[in-house]
Amino acid sequence: MHGTVLSQEMTGADIPNWVLVHGLGMSGRYLMPMAQLLAGHGRVYLPDLPGFGRSGNPPQVLSIPQLADALAAWMASQPLGVPVLIGNSLGAQVIVDFAVRYPERLAGAVLVGPTADPHALKVSTHLGRLLVDIWREPAGLYGMGLADYLRAGFGRCLRTLRHALADPVVGKLPSIRCPVLIVRGGRDPIVPQRWVELATGLIPNARLVIIPAAAHAVNFDAPEALVAEVLDFHNQENVHAPRG
């Protein structure tokens, strides 16, 4: 897996580490507006999941648990201790699986526009919502998203989507033991309010924040507001763990 690390000159034994996980078809590039802001508060790691971005293409399309395993293996190769994981869309779904099966490997989780809404598990429904969302996102995301989708291949993206929609994410949520912040853009057509409210209620230690003006890619659309919420979550929940 390919990854990028952002860090400013910081000293101290308790410097936070953040791992940012991208959504379906994308790469870590569209997480950069958020990452650059977070880099003033710790070390930021942006991996590209297998099959996406600058990571290599595995022969098969990976399921959600397989993507979580790949993320765990990549994290083990990095000097990041026990980080906070932040994921958008499918990246949030990968983090849910990671949190259940590797609970000792993360200090907290931020799920931004988490998939998949259990009331919309048809591919056609999800693609319809995605088309609505495209027109609500900043224009700067269009070219970046198209380039990333072309690099991954639409076939891989579609098969990954099928894996995501088949993943029993609702059943995993009650098993998450770390503090969780769920963030939804108020204009997000992919992730409805009823779904994030359900998810928040199922996770033992979770809270929900709405950023009204944002759509699905809150990290690109409203990075300042999102980072403010992440830092508040980090401080209020005392999300600190020994760092590597």
CSV table of C-alpha atoms in Angstrom, one decimal:
chain,number,residue,atom,x,y,z
A,1,MET,CA,0.0,0.0,0.0
A,2,HIS,CA,1.1,3.6,-0.7
A,3,GLY,CA,0.8,6.2,2.0
A,4,THR,CA,1.6,9.9,2.6
A,5,VAL,CA,2.6,11.3,5.9
A,6,LEU,CA,2.1,15.0,6.9
A,7,SER,CA,3.8,16.4,10.0
A,8,GLN,CA,5.0,19.7,11.3
A,9,GLU,CA,7.9,20.2,13.7
A,10,MET,CA,6.4,19.1,17.1
A,11,THR,CA,7.9,17.9,20.3
A,12,GLY,CA,6.4,15.9,23.2
A,13,ALA,CA,5.6,12.4,24.2
A,14,ASP,CA,1.9,12.6,23.4
A,15,ILE,CA,1.7,13.9,19.8
A,16,PRO,CA,-1.6,12.6,18.3
A,17,ASN,CA,-1.4,10.4,15.2
A,18,TRP,CA,-4.3,10.4,12.7
A,19,VAL,CA,-4.9,7.9,10.0
A,20,LEU,CA,-7.3,9.1,7.2
A,21,VAL,CA,-9.1,6.5,5.1
A,22,HIS,CA,-10.6,7.4,1.8
A,23,GLY,CA,-14.0,6.4,0.3
A,24,LEU,CA,-15.0,4.3,-2.7
A,25,GLY,CA,-13.0,4.8,-5.8
A,26,MET,CA,-11.0,7.7,-4.3
A,27,SER,CA,-7.5,8.1,-3.0
A,28,GLY,CA,-6.0,10.0,-0.1
A,29,ARG,CA,-5.8,13.1,-2.3
A,30,TYR,CA,-9.3,14.4,-1.6
A,31,LEU,CA,-8.6,14.1,2.1
A,32,MET,CA,-5.7,16.5,1.8
A,33,PRO,CA,-7.6,19.7,2.8
A,34,MET,CA,-8.5,18.1,6.1
A,35,ALA,CA,-5.1,16.5,6.5
A,36,GLN,CA,-3.2,19.8,6.1
A,37,LEU,CA,-5.2,21.3,8.9
A,38,LEU,CA,-4.8,18.3,11.2
A,39,ALA,CA,-1.1,18.3,10.5
A,40,GLY,CA,-0.8,21.3,12.8
A,41,HIS,CA,-2.0,19.2,15.7
A,42,GLY,CA,-0.2,15.9,15.1
A,43,ARG,CA,1.1,13.4,12.5
A,44,VAL,CA,-1.3,12.6,9.7
A,45,TYR,CA,-1.1,9.4,7.6
A,46,LEU,CA,-3.0,9.0,4.3
A,47,PRO,CA,-2.9,5.5,2.9
A,48,ASP,CA,-4.4,4.5,-0.4
A,49,LEU,CA,-6.3,1.2,0.1
A,50,PRO,CA,-5.3,-1.7,-2.3
A,51,GLY,CA,-6.7,-1.2,-5.7
A,52,PHE,CA,-7.1,2.6,-5.3
A,53,GLY,CA,-4.9,5.6,-5.7
A,54,ARG,CA,-1.2,4.8,-6.0
A,55,SER,CA,-1.5,1.4,-4.3
A,56,GLY,CA,-1.1,-1.7,-6.4
A,57,ASN,CA,-4.1,-3.6,-7.8
A,58,PRO,CA,-4.6,-7.0,-6.1
A,59,PRO,CA,-5.8,-9.7,-8.4
A,60,GLN,CA,-9.2,-9.9,-6.7
A,61,VAL,CA,-11.5,-7.1,-5.5
A,62,LEU,CA,-11.3,-7.0,-1.7
A,63,SER,CA,-14.2,-7.2,0.7
A,64,ILE,CA,-14.6,-4.8,3.6
A,65,PRO,CA,-12.9,-7.1,6.1
A,66,GLN,CA,-10.0,-7.7,3.6
A,67,LEU,CA,-9.6,-3.9,3.2
A,68,ALA,CA,-9.5,-3.6,7.0
A,69,ASP,CA,-6.9,-6.3,7.2
A,70,ALA,CA,-4.8,-4.5,4.5
A,71,LEU,CA,-5.1,-1.3,6.5
A,72,ALA,CA,-4.0,-3.1,9.7
A,73,ALA,CA,-1.0,-4.6,7.9
A,74,TRP,CA,0.0,-1.2,6.5
A,75,MET,CA,-0.4,0.5,9.9
A,76,ALA,CA,1.9,-2.1,11.5
A,77,SER,CA,4.6,-1.0,9.2
A,78,GLN,CA,4.4,2.6,10.3
A,79,PRO,CA,5.6,4.3,13.5
A,80,LEU,CA,2.2,5.5,14.5
A,81,GLY,CA,1.4,3.8,17.8
A,82,VAL,CA,-2.3,3.8,18.6
A,83,PRO,CA,-3.9,6.4,16.4
A,84,VAL,CA,-7.3,7.9,15.8
A,85,LEU,CA,-8.8,6.6,12.6
A,86,ILE,CA,-10.9,9.0,10.4
A,87,GLY,CA,-12.8,7.7,7.4
A,88,ASN,CA,-15.1,9.1,4.8
A,89,SER,CA,-17.9,7.0,3.3
A,90,LEU,CA,-16.6,3.5,2.5
A,91,GLY,CA,-13.5,4.4,4.5
A,92,ALA,CA,-15.7,4.8,7.6
A,93,GLN,CA,-17.2,1.4,6.9
A,94,VAL,CA,-13.7,-0.1,6.8
A,95,ILE,CA,-12.9,1.5,10.1
A,96,VAL,CA,-16.0,0.0,11.7
A,97,ASP,CA,-14.7,-3.5,10.8
A,98,PHE,CA,-11.2,-2.6,11.9
A,99,ALA,CA,-12.5,-1.3,15.3
A,100,VAL,CA,-14.4,-4.5,15.9
A,101,ARG,CA,-11.5,-6.9,15.0
A,102,TYR,CA,-8.5,-4.8,16.0
A,103,PRO,CA,-9.8,-2.9,19.1
A,104,GLU,CA,-6.4,-2.5,20.6
A,105,ARG,CA,-5.1,-0.8,17.4
A,106,LEU,CA,-7.0,2.5,17.6
A,107,ALA,CA,-7.7,5.1,20.3
A,108,GLY,CA,-10.9,6.4,18.7
A,109,ALA,CA,-12.8,6.6,15.4
A,110,VAL,CA,-14.3,9.4,13.4
A,111,LEU,CA,-16.9,8.2,10.8
A,112,VAL,CA,-17.7,10.9,8.2
A,113,GLY,CA,-20.7,10.1,6.1
A,114,PRO,CA,-20.5,6.4,7.0
A,115,THR,CA,-22.0,3.8,4.6
A,116,ALA,CA,-24.0,1.8,4.1
A,117,ASP,CA,-27.6,2.9,4.8
A,118,PRO,CA,-29.4,-0.4,5.6
A,119,HIS,CA,-32.6,1.0,3.9
A,120,ALA,CA,-30.8,1.5,0.6
A,121,LEU,CA,-28.8,-1.7,-0.2
A,122,LYS,CA,-29.5,-1.8,-3.9
A,123,VAL,CA,-26.7,-0.8,-6.2
A,124,SER,CA,-29.1,1.3,-8.3
A,125,THR,CA,-30.3,3.2,-5.2
A,126,HIS,CA,-26.8,4.0,-4.1
A,127,LEU,CA,-25.7,5.1,-7.6
A,128,GLY,CA,-28.8,7.3,-7.8
A,129,ARG,CA,-27.9,9.0,-4.6
A,130,LEU,CA,-24.3,9.4,-5.7
A,131,LEU,CA,-25.4,11.2,-8.9
A,132,VAL,CA,-27.4,13.6,-6.7
A,133,ASP,CA,-24.4,14.2,-4.5
A,134,ILE,CA,-22.1,15.0,-7.4
A,135,TRP,CA,-24.0,18.2,-8.0
A,136,ARG,CA,-23.8,19.2,-4.3
A,137,GLU,CA,-20.0,18.8,-4.0
A,138,PRO,CA,-17.4,21.6,-4.7
A,139,ALA,CA,-16.4,21.8,-8.4
A,140,GLY,CA,-12.8,21.1,-7.4
A,141,LEU,CA,-13.7,17.5,-6.4
A,142,TYR,CA,-15.0,16.6,-9.9
A,143,GLY,CA,-11.8,16.2,-11.8
A,144,MET,CA,-10.0,14.6,-8.9
A,145,GLY,CA,-12.8,12.1,-8.4
A,146,LEU,CA,-13.0,11.2,-12.1
A,147,ALA,CA,-9.2,10.7,-12.3
A,148,ASP,CA,-9.2,8.4,-9.2
A,149,TYR,CA,-12.2,6.4,-10.5
A,150,LEU,CA,-10.5,5.9,-13.9
A,151,ARG,CA,-7.3,4.8,-12.2
A,152,ALA,CA,-9.1,2.3,-10.1
A,153,GLY,CA,-11.4,1.2,-12.9
A,154,PHE,CA,-15.1,1.4,-12.8
A,155,GLY,CA,-15.4,-2.4,-12.6
A,156,ARG,CA,-13.4,-2.6,-9.4
A,157,CYS,CA,-15.4,0.3,-8.0
A,158,LEU,CA,-18.7,-1.4,-8.8
A,159,ARG,CA,-17.6,-4.7,-7.3
A,160,THR,CA,-16.3,-3.0,-4.2
A,161,LEU,CA,-19.6,-1.2,-3.8
A,162,ARG,CA,-21.3,-4.6,-4.0
A,163,HIS,CA,-19.1,-5.8,-1.1
A,164,ALA,CA,-19.9,-2.7,0.9
A,165,LEU,CA,-23.7,-3.1,0.4
A,166,ALA,CA,-23.4,-6.8,1.5
A,167,ASP,CA,-21.3,-6.0,4.6
A,168,PRO,CA,-23.3,-6.4,7.8
A,169,VAL,CA,-22.2,-3.1,9.2
A,170,VAL,CA,-25.3,-2.7,11.5
A,171,GLY,CA,-24.5,-5.9,13.4
A,172,LYS,CA,-20.9,-4.7,14.0
A,173,LEU,CA,-21.7,-1.3,15.5
A,174,PRO,CA,-22.6,-2.5,19.1
A,175,SER,CA,-19.2,-4.3,19.3
A,176,ILE,CA,-17.2,-1.0,18.9
A,177,ARG,CA,-15.5,-0.2,22.2
A,178,CYS,CA,-13.5,3.0,21.4
A,179,PRO,CA,-15.0,6.5,21.5
A,180,VAL,CA,-16.7,7.3,18.2
A,181,LEU,CA,-17.7,10.6,16.5
A,182,ILE,CA,-20.1,10.4,13.6
A,183,VAL,CA,-20.2,13.4,11.3
A,184,ARG,CA,-22.9,13.9,8.6
A,185,GLY,CA,-23.1,16.7,6.1
A,186,GLY,CA,-26.5,18.3,6.3
A,187,ARG,CA,-26.8,18.1,2.4
A,188,ASP,CA,-25.6,14.5,2.1
A,189,PRO,CA,-28.0,12.5,-0.1
A,190,ILE,CA,-26.0,9.3,0.3
A,191,VAL,CA,-26.2,9.1,4.1
A,192,PRO,CA,-29.6,10.1,5.5
A,193,GLN,CA,-30.2,11.5,8.9
A,194,ARG,CA,-32.2,8.4,10.1
A,195,TRP,CA,-29.2,6.2,9.3
A,196,VAL,CA,-26.6,8.2,11.3
A,197,GLU,CA,-29.0,8.5,14.2
A,198,LEU,CA,-29.5,4.7,14.2
A,199,ALA,CA,-25.7,4.1,14.0
A,200,THR,CA,-25.0,6.6,16.8
A,201,GLY,CA,-27.6,4.8,19.0
A,202,LEU,CA,-26.0,1.4,18.4
A,203,ILE,CA,-22.5,2.3,19.3
A,204,PRO,CA,-21.9,2.3,23.1
A,205,ASN,CA,-19.8,5.5,23.2
A,206,ALA,CA,-20.7,7.6,20.2
A,207,ARG,CA,-22.0,11.1,19.5
A,208,LEU,CA,-23.3,12.7,16.3
A,209,VAL,CA,-22.5,16.0,14.7
A,210,ILE,CA,-24.1,17.6,11.7
A,211,ILE,CA,-22.3,20.1,9.5
A,212,PRO,CA,-25.3,21.8,7.8
A,213,ALA,CA,-23.7,23.3,4.7
A,214,ALA,CA,-21.7,20.2,3.6
A,215,ALA,CA,-22.6,17.3,1.3
A,216,HIS,CA,-21.1,13.8,1.5
A,217,ALA,CA,-17.3,14.6,1.3
A,218,VAL,CA,-17.3,16.8,4.4
A,219,ASN,CA,-13.5,16.5,4.5
A,220,PHE,CA,-13.2,18.3,1.1
A,221,ASP,CA,-16.3,20.6,1.4
A,222,ALA,CA,-16.0,21.9,4.9
A,223,PRO,CA,-12.5,20.8,6.3
A,224,GLU,CA,-12.2,23.7,8.8
A,225,ALA,CA,-15.5,22.8,10.4
A,226,LEU,CA,-14.7,19.1,10.4
A,227,VAL,CA,-11.3,19.5,11.9
A,228,ALA,CA,-12.7,21.7,14.7
A,229,GLU,CA,-15.2,18.9,15.5
A,230,VAL,CA,-12.4,16.2,15.4
A,231,LEU,CA,-10.2,18.2,17.8
A,232,ASP,CA,-13.1,18.9,20.1
A,233,PHE,CA,-13.9,15.1,20.1
A,234,HIS,CA,-10.2,14.3,20.7
A,235,ASN,CA,-10.1,16.6,23.7
A,236,GLN,CA,-13.5,16.0,25.3
A,237,GLU,CA,-13.3,12.2,25.0
A,238,ASN,CA,-9.7,12.2,26.2
A,239,VAL,CA,-8.7,10.1,23.2
A,240,HIS,CA,-5.1,9.7,24.1
A,241,ALA,CA,-3.1,6.5,23.9
A,242,PRO,CA,0.6,5.7,24.1
A,243,ARG,CA,2.3,6.8,20.9
A,244,GLY,CA,5.0,5.0,18.9
